[in-house]
Amino acid sequence: MHELGLVTHIVRTIEDISIEVQLTNVSSVTLELGEVSGVIPDYLTDCWKYFRVKSELLKEADLKIFMIPAVTICEDCNRTYSTLKYKKICPHCGSGTTYLKTGTEFNIKEIEAC
Amino acid sequence: MGEFRVLEVKQSIFADNDRRADELRKELKTKKLFLLNLMSSPGAGKTTTLKKTIRCLQDKLTIGVMEADIDSDVDARSISELGVKTIQLHTGGMCHLDTEMTRQGLKGLEADGLDLAILENVGNLVCPAEFDTGAVKNVMILSVPEGHDKPLKYPLMFTICDVVLINKIDVLPYFDFDLEVCKSYILKRNPNAIIIPISACTGEGIEEWVQWLSKEVRNW
């Protein structure tokens, strides 16, 4: 259900762009998806296939997903590490003063269209 | 048909909704209409808290309520019994409301002229946090039976809220819920959060909450 809502927003955004730059047919849409964005790629693809046919512009467009790893940075030692592997505590110095640098992205990177 | 070409978009999927939300807030400001977005998981006590809140404020403010659910109108009926303008919004299976749906809701409610419009969002701690509805303030209710670890499990929701109401404190003795630990988890995620423990059932804490809300509405 979550992914379906997101798909409607992707479609709306691309439809707006298509009016702006006069596109009539989109063959692919590439997304950047962070590892901890909370979006499940498989579900998103399924919802995409269900929903794209409702749009004249996107009915044949493939969805490509480019994953972005989740990286946390430590404020104390200034080093970075994998968020999924080590979570909140810095594996280099043991500090808990860490924050997420990348991994929550949910962007439309590019579209292929004419 | 022309040649296919690649267009760099580089745009957050939430950007369009965020822009619409800012526009809506500007319009609300000129109308002096305060929109409150109320969120929680299912069963945390949104409707009961809302009823208590309305009873305290309906003599001083004109209030309208939008009840968003996937289906049914039980909440809208229950609120309309209090004599305030109410409409039920059906999301048709969607797990959240966005700005466009909220705007349609305000239109359906005929909200112009009201002091306070309250949006009771779909019961869910994930998706409603991602979509700005255009509300002036976001409030979420966490209830004691859900456990004090929720701010760790649903970080975004606690990050975007201006106020967290901890509801059902009348049953604290029966649950393994540590109020102080819960507060520290919330503040870790959101140092600016205002935390008010309440019981919508007994009325404890409601005065503090209602005072905060009336002050915000007055200052908008």
Tab-separated table of C-alpha atoms in Angstrom:
chain	number	residue	atom	x	y	z
A	1	MET	CA	0.000	0.000	0.000
A	2	HIS	CA	2.818	2.362	0.898
A	3	GLU	CA	4.571	1.746	-2.419
A	4	LEU	CA	1.366	2.323	-4.397
A	5	GLY	CA	1.000	5.792	-2.918
A	6	LEU	CA	4.600	6.538	-3.801
A	7	VAL	CA	4.094	5.360	-7.374
A	8	THR	CA	1.229	7.822	-7.842
A	9	HIS	CA	3.631	10.614	-6.853
A	10	ILE	CA	6.303	9.426	-9.287
A	11	VAL	CA	3.731	9.377	-12.081
A	12	ARG	CA	2.418	12.829	-11.174
A	13	THR	CA	5.922	14.309	-11.100
A	14	ILE	CA	6.839	12.863	-14.503
A	15	GLU	CA	3.550	13.947	-16.034
A	16	ASP	CA	4.256	17.504	-14.844
A	17	ILE	CA	7.749	17.385	-16.356
A	18	SER	CA	6.374	16.022	-19.620
A	19	ILE	CA	4.070	19.005	-20.008
A	20	GLU	CA	6.939	21.356	-19.273
A	21	VAL	CA	9.371	19.897	-21.820
A	22	GLN	CA	6.764	18.412	-24.184
A	23	LEU	CA	7.271	14.656	-23.967
A	24	THR	CA	4.810	12.158	-25.415
A	25	ASN	CA	6.382	8.810	-24.612
A	26	VAL	CA	8.554	7.666	-21.717
A	27	SER	CA	10.457	4.395	-22.146
A	28	SER	CA	12.194	4.222	-18.779
A	29	VAL	CA	12.343	5.906	-15.393
A	30	THR	CA	15.425	5.590	-13.193
A	31	LEU	CA	15.111	6.108	-9.451
A	32	GLU	CA	17.712	6.555	-6.760
A	33	LEU	CA	16.611	4.627	-3.725
A	34	GLY	CA	18.406	4.767	-0.366
A	35	GLU	CA	18.931	1.528	1.545
A	36	VAL	CA	17.047	2.850	4.583
A	37	SER	CA	14.389	4.829	2.713
A	38	GLY	CA	11.772	2.328	3.858
A	39	VAL	CA	10.769	1.560	0.272
A	40	ILE	CA	10.846	-2.071	-0.861
A	41	PRO	CA	12.124	-2.236	-4.468
A	42	ASP	CA	10.158	-5.373	-5.424
A	43	TYR	CA	6.876	-3.943	-4.163
A	44	LEU	CA	7.589	-0.656	-5.869
A	45	THR	CA	8.155	-2.464	-9.188
A	46	ASP	CA	4.919	-4.433	-8.778
A	47	CYS	CA	2.936	-1.268	-8.031
A	48	TRP	CA	4.618	0.431	-10.977
A	49	LYS	CA	3.465	-2.312	-13.346
A	50	TYR	CA	-0.059	-2.051	-11.997
A	51	PHE	CA	-0.249	1.720	-12.154
A	52	ARG	CA	1.728	2.693	-15.292
A	53	VAL	CA	-1.026	1.498	-17.668
A	54	LYS	CA	-3.291	4.207	-16.279
A	55	SER	CA	-0.979	6.821	-17.761
A	56	GLU	CA	-0.865	7.321	-21.531
A	57	LEU	CA	2.634	8.712	-21.175
A	58	LEU	CA	4.086	5.936	-19.026
A	59	LYS	CA	2.158	2.824	-20.018
A	60	GLU	CA	5.240	1.129	-21.467
A	61	ALA	CA	7.908	2.656	-19.251
A	62	ASP	CA	10.288	0.378	-17.369
A	63	LEU	CA	11.246	1.218	-13.824
A	64	LYS	CA	14.977	1.053	-13.061
A	65	ILE	CA	16.103	1.272	-9.477
A	66	PHE	CA	19.570	2.422	-8.485
A	67	MET	CA	20.267	1.608	-4.830
A	68	ILE	CA	22.265	4.017	-2.656
A	69	PRO	CA	24.023	2.494	0.367
A	70	ALA	CA	23.229	3.814	3.835
A	71	VAL	CA	26.314	5.489	5.315
A	72	THR	CA	26.620	6.959	8.802
A	73	ILE	CA	29.197	9.554	9.798
A	74	CYS	CA	30.670	9.822	13.301
A	75	GLU	CA	30.880	13.330	14.722
A	76	ASP	CA	33.686	12.411	17.112
A	77	CYS	CA	36.188	10.682	14.810
A	78	ASN	CA	34.793	12.024	11.539
A	79	ARG	CA	34.894	8.600	9.882
A	80	THR	CA	32.072	6.890	8.023
A	81	TYR	CA	30.703	3.350	8.205
A	82	SER	CA	27.903	1.113	6.909
A	83	THR	CA	24.672	1.948	8.719
A	84	LEU	CA	23.089	-1.450	8.124
A	85	LYS	CA	26.096	-3.281	9.567
A	86	TYR	CA	26.884	-1.161	12.640
A	87	LYS	CA	23.688	0.873	13.271
A	88	LYS	CA	24.025	3.804	15.678
A	89	ILE	CA	27.381	3.119	17.388
A	90	CYS	CA	30.583	4.007	15.531
A	91	PRO	CA	32.712	0.848	14.972
A	92	HIS	CA	35.894	2.962	14.825
A	93	CYS	CA	35.725	4.821	18.144
A	94	GLY	CA	32.575	3.591	19.931
A	95	SER	CA	30.854	6.981	19.912
A	96	GLY	CA	27.074	7.252	19.757
A	97	THR	CA	27.164	10.776	18.343
A	98	THR	CA	26.589	9.666	14.789
A	99	TYR	CA	24.205	10.676	12.080
A	100	LEU	CA	23.033	9.339	8.759
A	101	LYS	CA	24.854	10.751	5.756
A	102	THR	CA	23.147	8.907	2.907
A	103	GLY	CA	20.528	6.200	2.588
A	104	THR	CA	17.137	7.916	2.787
A	105	GLU	CA	17.145	9.080	-0.862
A	106	PHE	CA	14.046	8.657	-2.946
A	107	ASN	CA	14.706	10.579	-6.139
A	108	ILE	CA	13.858	10.432	-9.789
A	109	LYS	CA	17.346	10.349	-11.298
A	110	GLU	CA	16.527	10.443	-14.982
A	111	ILE	CA	13.953	9.473	-17.567
A	112	GLU	CA	14.327	8.229	-21.084
A	113	ALA	CA	11.713	9.822	-23.292
A	114	CYS	CA	10.799	11.471	-26.538
B	1	MET	CA	7.905	9.407	-33.217
B	2	GLY	CA	11.152	11.168	-32.314
B	3	GLU	CA	14.356	9.752	-30.854
B	4	PHE	CA	14.353	8.749	-27.209
B	5	ARG	CA	16.713	10.832	-25.141
B	6	VAL	CA	17.813	10.780	-21.527
B	7	LEU	CA	16.656	13.650	-19.333
B	8	GLU	CA	18.368	14.300	-16.006
B	9	VAL	CA	15.601	14.919	-13.485
B	10	LYS	CA	17.380	14.719	-10.109
B	11	GLN	CA	14.262	15.510	-8.137
B	12	SER	CA	13.018	14.079	-4.879
B	13	ILE	CA	9.729	12.260	-5.286
B	14	PHE	CA	8.483	14.263	-2.312
B	15	ALA	CA	9.528	17.620	-3.835
B	16	ASP	CA	6.299	18.188	-5.728
B	17	ASN	CA	4.187	17.485	-2.656
B	18	ASP	CA	6.434	19.657	-0.447
B	19	ARG	CA	5.987	22.585	-2.826
B	20	ARG	CA	2.209	22.178	-2.832
B	21	ALA	CA	2.236	21.960	0.974
B	22	ASP	CA	4.079	25.277	1.294
B	23	GLU	CA	1.580	26.905	-1.057
B	24	LEU	CA	-1.335	25.598	0.987
B	25	ARG	CA	0.204	26.878	4.240
B	26	LYS	CA	0.551	30.349	2.723
B	27	GLU	CA	-3.118	30.339	1.712
B	28	LEU	CA	-4.133	29.154	5.189
B	29	LYS	CA	-2.156	31.996	6.734
B	30	THR	CA	-4.053	34.618	4.726
B	31	LYS	CA	-7.336	32.966	5.677
B	32	LYS	CA	-6.272	32.748	9.339
B	33	LEU	CA	-7.255	29.088	9.235
B	34	PHE	CA	-5.154	26.796	11.429
B	35	LEU	CA	-4.750	23.267	10.081
B	36	LEU	CA	-3.673	20.582	12.536
B	37	ASN	CA	-2.478	17.187	11.309
B	38	LEU	CA	-3.129	14.498	13.902
B	39	MET	CA	-1.360	11.158	13.470
B	40	SER	CA	-0.937	7.903	15.358
B	41	SER	CA	-1.077	4.157	14.925
B	42	PRO	CA	-4.545	2.550	14.796
B	43	GLY	CA	-6.121	2.434	18.236
B	44	ALA	CA	-3.898	4.987	19.981
B	45	GLY	CA	-6.927	7.116	20.783
B	46	LYS	CA	-7.037	9.778	18.082
B	47	THR	CA	-10.816	10.023	17.951
B	48	THR	CA	-11.289	9.957	21.732
B	49	THR	CA	-8.591	12.609	22.219
B	50	LEU	CA	-10.148	14.678	19.475
B	51	LYS	CA	-13.593	14.538	21.083
B	52	LYS	CA	-12.163	15.644	24.414
B	53	THR	CA	-10.260	18.463	22.690
B	54	ILE	CA	-13.313	19.665	20.776
B	55	ARG	CA	-15.454	19.739	23.917
B	56	CYS	CA	-12.873	21.999	25.585
B	57	LEU	CA	-12.542	24.387	22.643
B	58	GLN	CA	-15.834	24.513	20.787
B	59	ASP	CA	-17.162	27.472	22.757
B	60	LYS	CA	-14.107	29.569	21.909
B	61	LEU	CA	-13.247	28.446	18.377
B	62	THR	CA	-15.124	27.329	15.278
B	63	ILE	CA	-13.797	23.878	14.473
B	64	GLY	CA	-14.054	21.493	11.543
B	65	VAL	CA	-12.798	17.917	11.344
B	66	MET	CA	-11.663	15.760	8.438
B	67	GLU	CA	-11.583	12.077	9.200
B	68	ALA	CA	-9.324	10.119	6.869
B	69	ASP	CA	-9.721	6.375	6.703
B	70	ILE	CA	-9.329	3.661	4.142
B	71	ASP	CA	-13.016	2.868	4.559
B	72	SER	CA	-16.119	3.389	6.786
B	73	ASP	CA	-17.533	6.505	8.420
B	74	VAL	CA	-17.633	5.448	12.078
B	75	ASP	CA	-15.173	8.152	13.173
B	76	ALA	CA	-16.890	10.952	11.263
B	77	ARG	CA	-20.256	10.001	12.744
B	78	SER	CA	-18.858	9.893	16.225
B	79	ILE	CA	-17.269	13.361	15.860
B	80	SER	CA	-20.306	14.945	14.182
B	81	GLU	CA	-22.378	14.076	17.261
B	82	LEU	CA	-20.491	16.885	19.012
B	83	GLY	CA	-22.049	19.392	16.631
B	84	VAL	CA	-18.920	20.389	14.704
B	85	LYS	CA	-18.569	20.304	10.925
B	86	THR	CA	-17.206	16.920	9.933
B	87	ILE	CA	-16.415	15.110	6.731
B	88	GLN	CA	-15.112	11.644	6.055
B	89	LEU	CA	-12.312	11.275	3.521
B	90	HIS	CA	-11.759	7.882	1.966
B	91	THR	CA	-8.247	7.225	0.763
B	92	GLY	CA	-9.303	4.229	-1.331
B	93	GLY	CA	-6.653	1.922	0.046
B	94	MET	CA	-3.902	4.510	0.328
B	95	CYS	CA	-1.997	4.626	3.564
B	96	HIS	CA	-1.572	8.375	3.868
B	97	LEU	CA	-2.910	11.760	2.805
B	98	ASP	CA	-0.914	14.191	0.713
B	99	THR	CA	-1.413	17.921	0.201
B	100	GLU	CA	-3.720	17.562	-2.790
B	101	MET	CA	-6.074	15.241	-0.879
B	102	THR	CA	-5.989	17.572	2.123
B	103	ARG	CA	-6.823	20.536	-0.091
B	104	GLN	CA	-9.819	18.669	-1.505
B	105	GLY	CA	-10.840	17.777	2.034
B	106	LEU	CA	-10.745	21.426	3.145
B	107	LYS	CA	-12.897	22.330	0.160
B	108	GLY	CA	-15.386	19.579	0.979
B	109	LEU	CA	-15.463	20.728	4.584
B	110	GLU	CA	-16.101	24.313	3.412
B	111	ALA	CA	-13.387	25.258	5.854
B	112	ASP	CA	-13.085	28.972	4.967
B	113	GLY	CA	-14.198	30.954	7.985
B	114	LEU	CA	-13.237	28.282	10.511
B	115	ASP	CA	-10.573	28.982	13.148
B	116	LEU	CA	-9.314	25.428	13.361
B	117	ALA	CA	-9.458	22.514	10.926
B	118	ILE	CA	-8.251	19.174	12.248
B	119	LEU	CA	-7.120	16.409	9.943
B	120	GLU	CA	-7.303	12.996	11.546
B	121	ASN	CA	-4.804	11.177	9.340
B	122	VAL	CA	-4.867	7.454	8.514
B	123	GLY	CA	-3.735	5.345	11.493
B	124	ASN	CA	-0.147	4.578	10.521
B	125	LEU	CA	3.289	5.629	11.799
B	126	VAL	CA	5.168	5.273	8.526
B	127	CYS	CA	3.700	6.911	5.432
B	128	PRO	CA	1.859	9.925	6.906
B	129	ALA	CA	5.243	11.106	8.204
B	130	GLU	CA	6.663	11.262	4.693
B	131	PHE	CA	3.973	13.403	3.129
B	132	ASP	CA	3.559	17.007	4.217
B	133	THR	CA	-0.196	17.718	4.263
B	134	GLY	CA	0.233	21.487	4.368
B	135	ALA	CA	-0.692	21.527	8.060
B	136	VAL	CA	0.551	24.326	10.323
B	137	LYS	CA	1.482	21.857	13.074
B	138	ASN	CA	1.910	18.093	13.276
B	139	VAL	CA	0.858	16.230	16.381
B	140	MET	CA	1.133	12.516	17.044
B	141	ILE	CA	-0.331	10.327	19.735
B	142	LEU	CA	1.614	7.428	21.186
B	143	SER	CA	-0.362	5.262	23.586
B	144	VAL	CA	1.035	3.397	26.563
B	145	PRO	CA	0.135	-0.153	25.361
B	146	GLU	CA	2.220	0.408	22.201
B	147	GLY	CA	5.438	0.490	24.233
B	148	HIS	CA	8.090	3.104	24.964
B	149	ASP	CA	10.406	1.909	22.188
B	150	LYS	CA	8.288	3.285	19.326
B	151	PRO	CA	10.388	6.460	18.838
B	152	LEU	CA	13.316	4.166	17.992
B	153	LYS	CA	11.282	2.061	15.588
B	154	TYR	CA	9.526	4.870	13.722
B	155	PRO	CA	12.129	7.650	13.829
B	156	LEU	CA	10.751	9.834	11.034
B	157	MET	CA	7.310	10.202	12.635
B	158	PHE	CA	8.841	11.466	15.878
B	159	THR	CA	11.231	13.747	13.995
B	160	ILE	CA	8.521	15.678	12.140
B	161	CYS	CA	6.116	16.156	15.078
B	162	ASP	CA	5.765	19.406	16.978
B	163	VAL	CA	3.892	17.723	19.816
B	164	VAL	CA	3.811	14.122	21.034
B	165	LEU	CA	0.849	13.241	23.238
B	166	ILE	CA	1.496	10.132	25.312
B	167	ASN	CA	-2.026	8.803	25.775
B	168	LYS	CA	-3.647	6.248	28.106
B	169	ILE	CA	-1.400	7.121	31.056
B	170	ASP	CA	-4.232	5.956	33.322
B	171	VAL	CA	-3.180	2.363	32.521
B	172	LEU	CA	0.558	2.925	33.139
B	173	PRO	CA	0.614	0.640	36.225
B	174	TYR	CA	-0.436	-2.327	34.103
B	175	PHE	CA	2.140	-1.963	31.345
B	176	ASP	CA	5.878	-2.241	31.104
B	177	PHE	CA	6.090	1.328	29.796
B	178	ASP	CA	8.820	3.638	31.061
B	179	LEU	CA	7.628	7.233	30.603
B	180	GLU	CA	11.044	8.809	31.245
B	181	VAL	CA	12.824	6.444	28.851
B	182	CYS	CA	10.158	7.147	26.241
B	183	LYS	CA	10.639	10.912	26.634
B	184	SER	CA	14.409	10.548	26.239
B	185	TYR	CA	13.961	8.480	23.050
B	186	ILE	CA	11.642	11.130	21.589
B	187	LEU	CA	13.990	13.998	22.490
B	188	LYS	CA	16.933	12.121	21.007
B	189	ARG	CA	15.093	12.086	17.688
B	190	ASN	CA	13.583	15.525	18.030
B	191	PRO	CA	15.029	17.866	20.694
B	192	ASN	CA	12.275	20.449	20.017
B	193	ALA	CA	9.327	18.095	20.569
B	194	ILE	CA	6.800	19.117	23.197
B	195	ILE	CA	5.773	16.006	25.123
B	196	ILE	CA	2.471	15.961	26.999
B	197	PRO	CA	1.330	12.826	28.857
B	198	ILE	CA	-2.476	12.593	28.782
B	199	SER	CA	-5.410	10.321	29.363
B	200	ALA	CA	-8.223	11.049	26.925
B	201	CYS	CA	-10.341	8.781	29.129
B	202	THR	CA	-9.869	10.473	32.537
B	203	GLY	CA	-8.975	13.916	31.169
B	204	GLU	CA	-5.568	14.064	32.838
B	205	GLY	CA	-3.139	16.317	30.936
B	206	ILE	CA	-5.817	17.486	28.491
B	207	GLU	CA	-5.750	21.034	29.871
B	208	GLU	CA	-2.055	21.474	29.069
B	209	TRP	CA	-2.608	20.146	25.546
B	210	VAL	CA	-5.649	22.329	24.912
B	211	GLN	CA	-3.797	25.402	26.189
B	212	TRP	CA	-0.942	24.739	23.773
B	213	LEU	CA	-3.373	24.311	20.887
B	214	SER	CA	-5.462	27.421	21.613
B	215	LYS	CA	-2.311	29.523	21.924
B	216	GLU	CA	-1.049	28.264	18.553
B	217	VAL	CA	-4.399	28.940	16.875
B	218	ARG	CA	-4.538	32.450	18.359
B	219	ASN	CA	-1.021	33.253	17.148
B	220	TRP	CA	-1.524	31.962	13.582
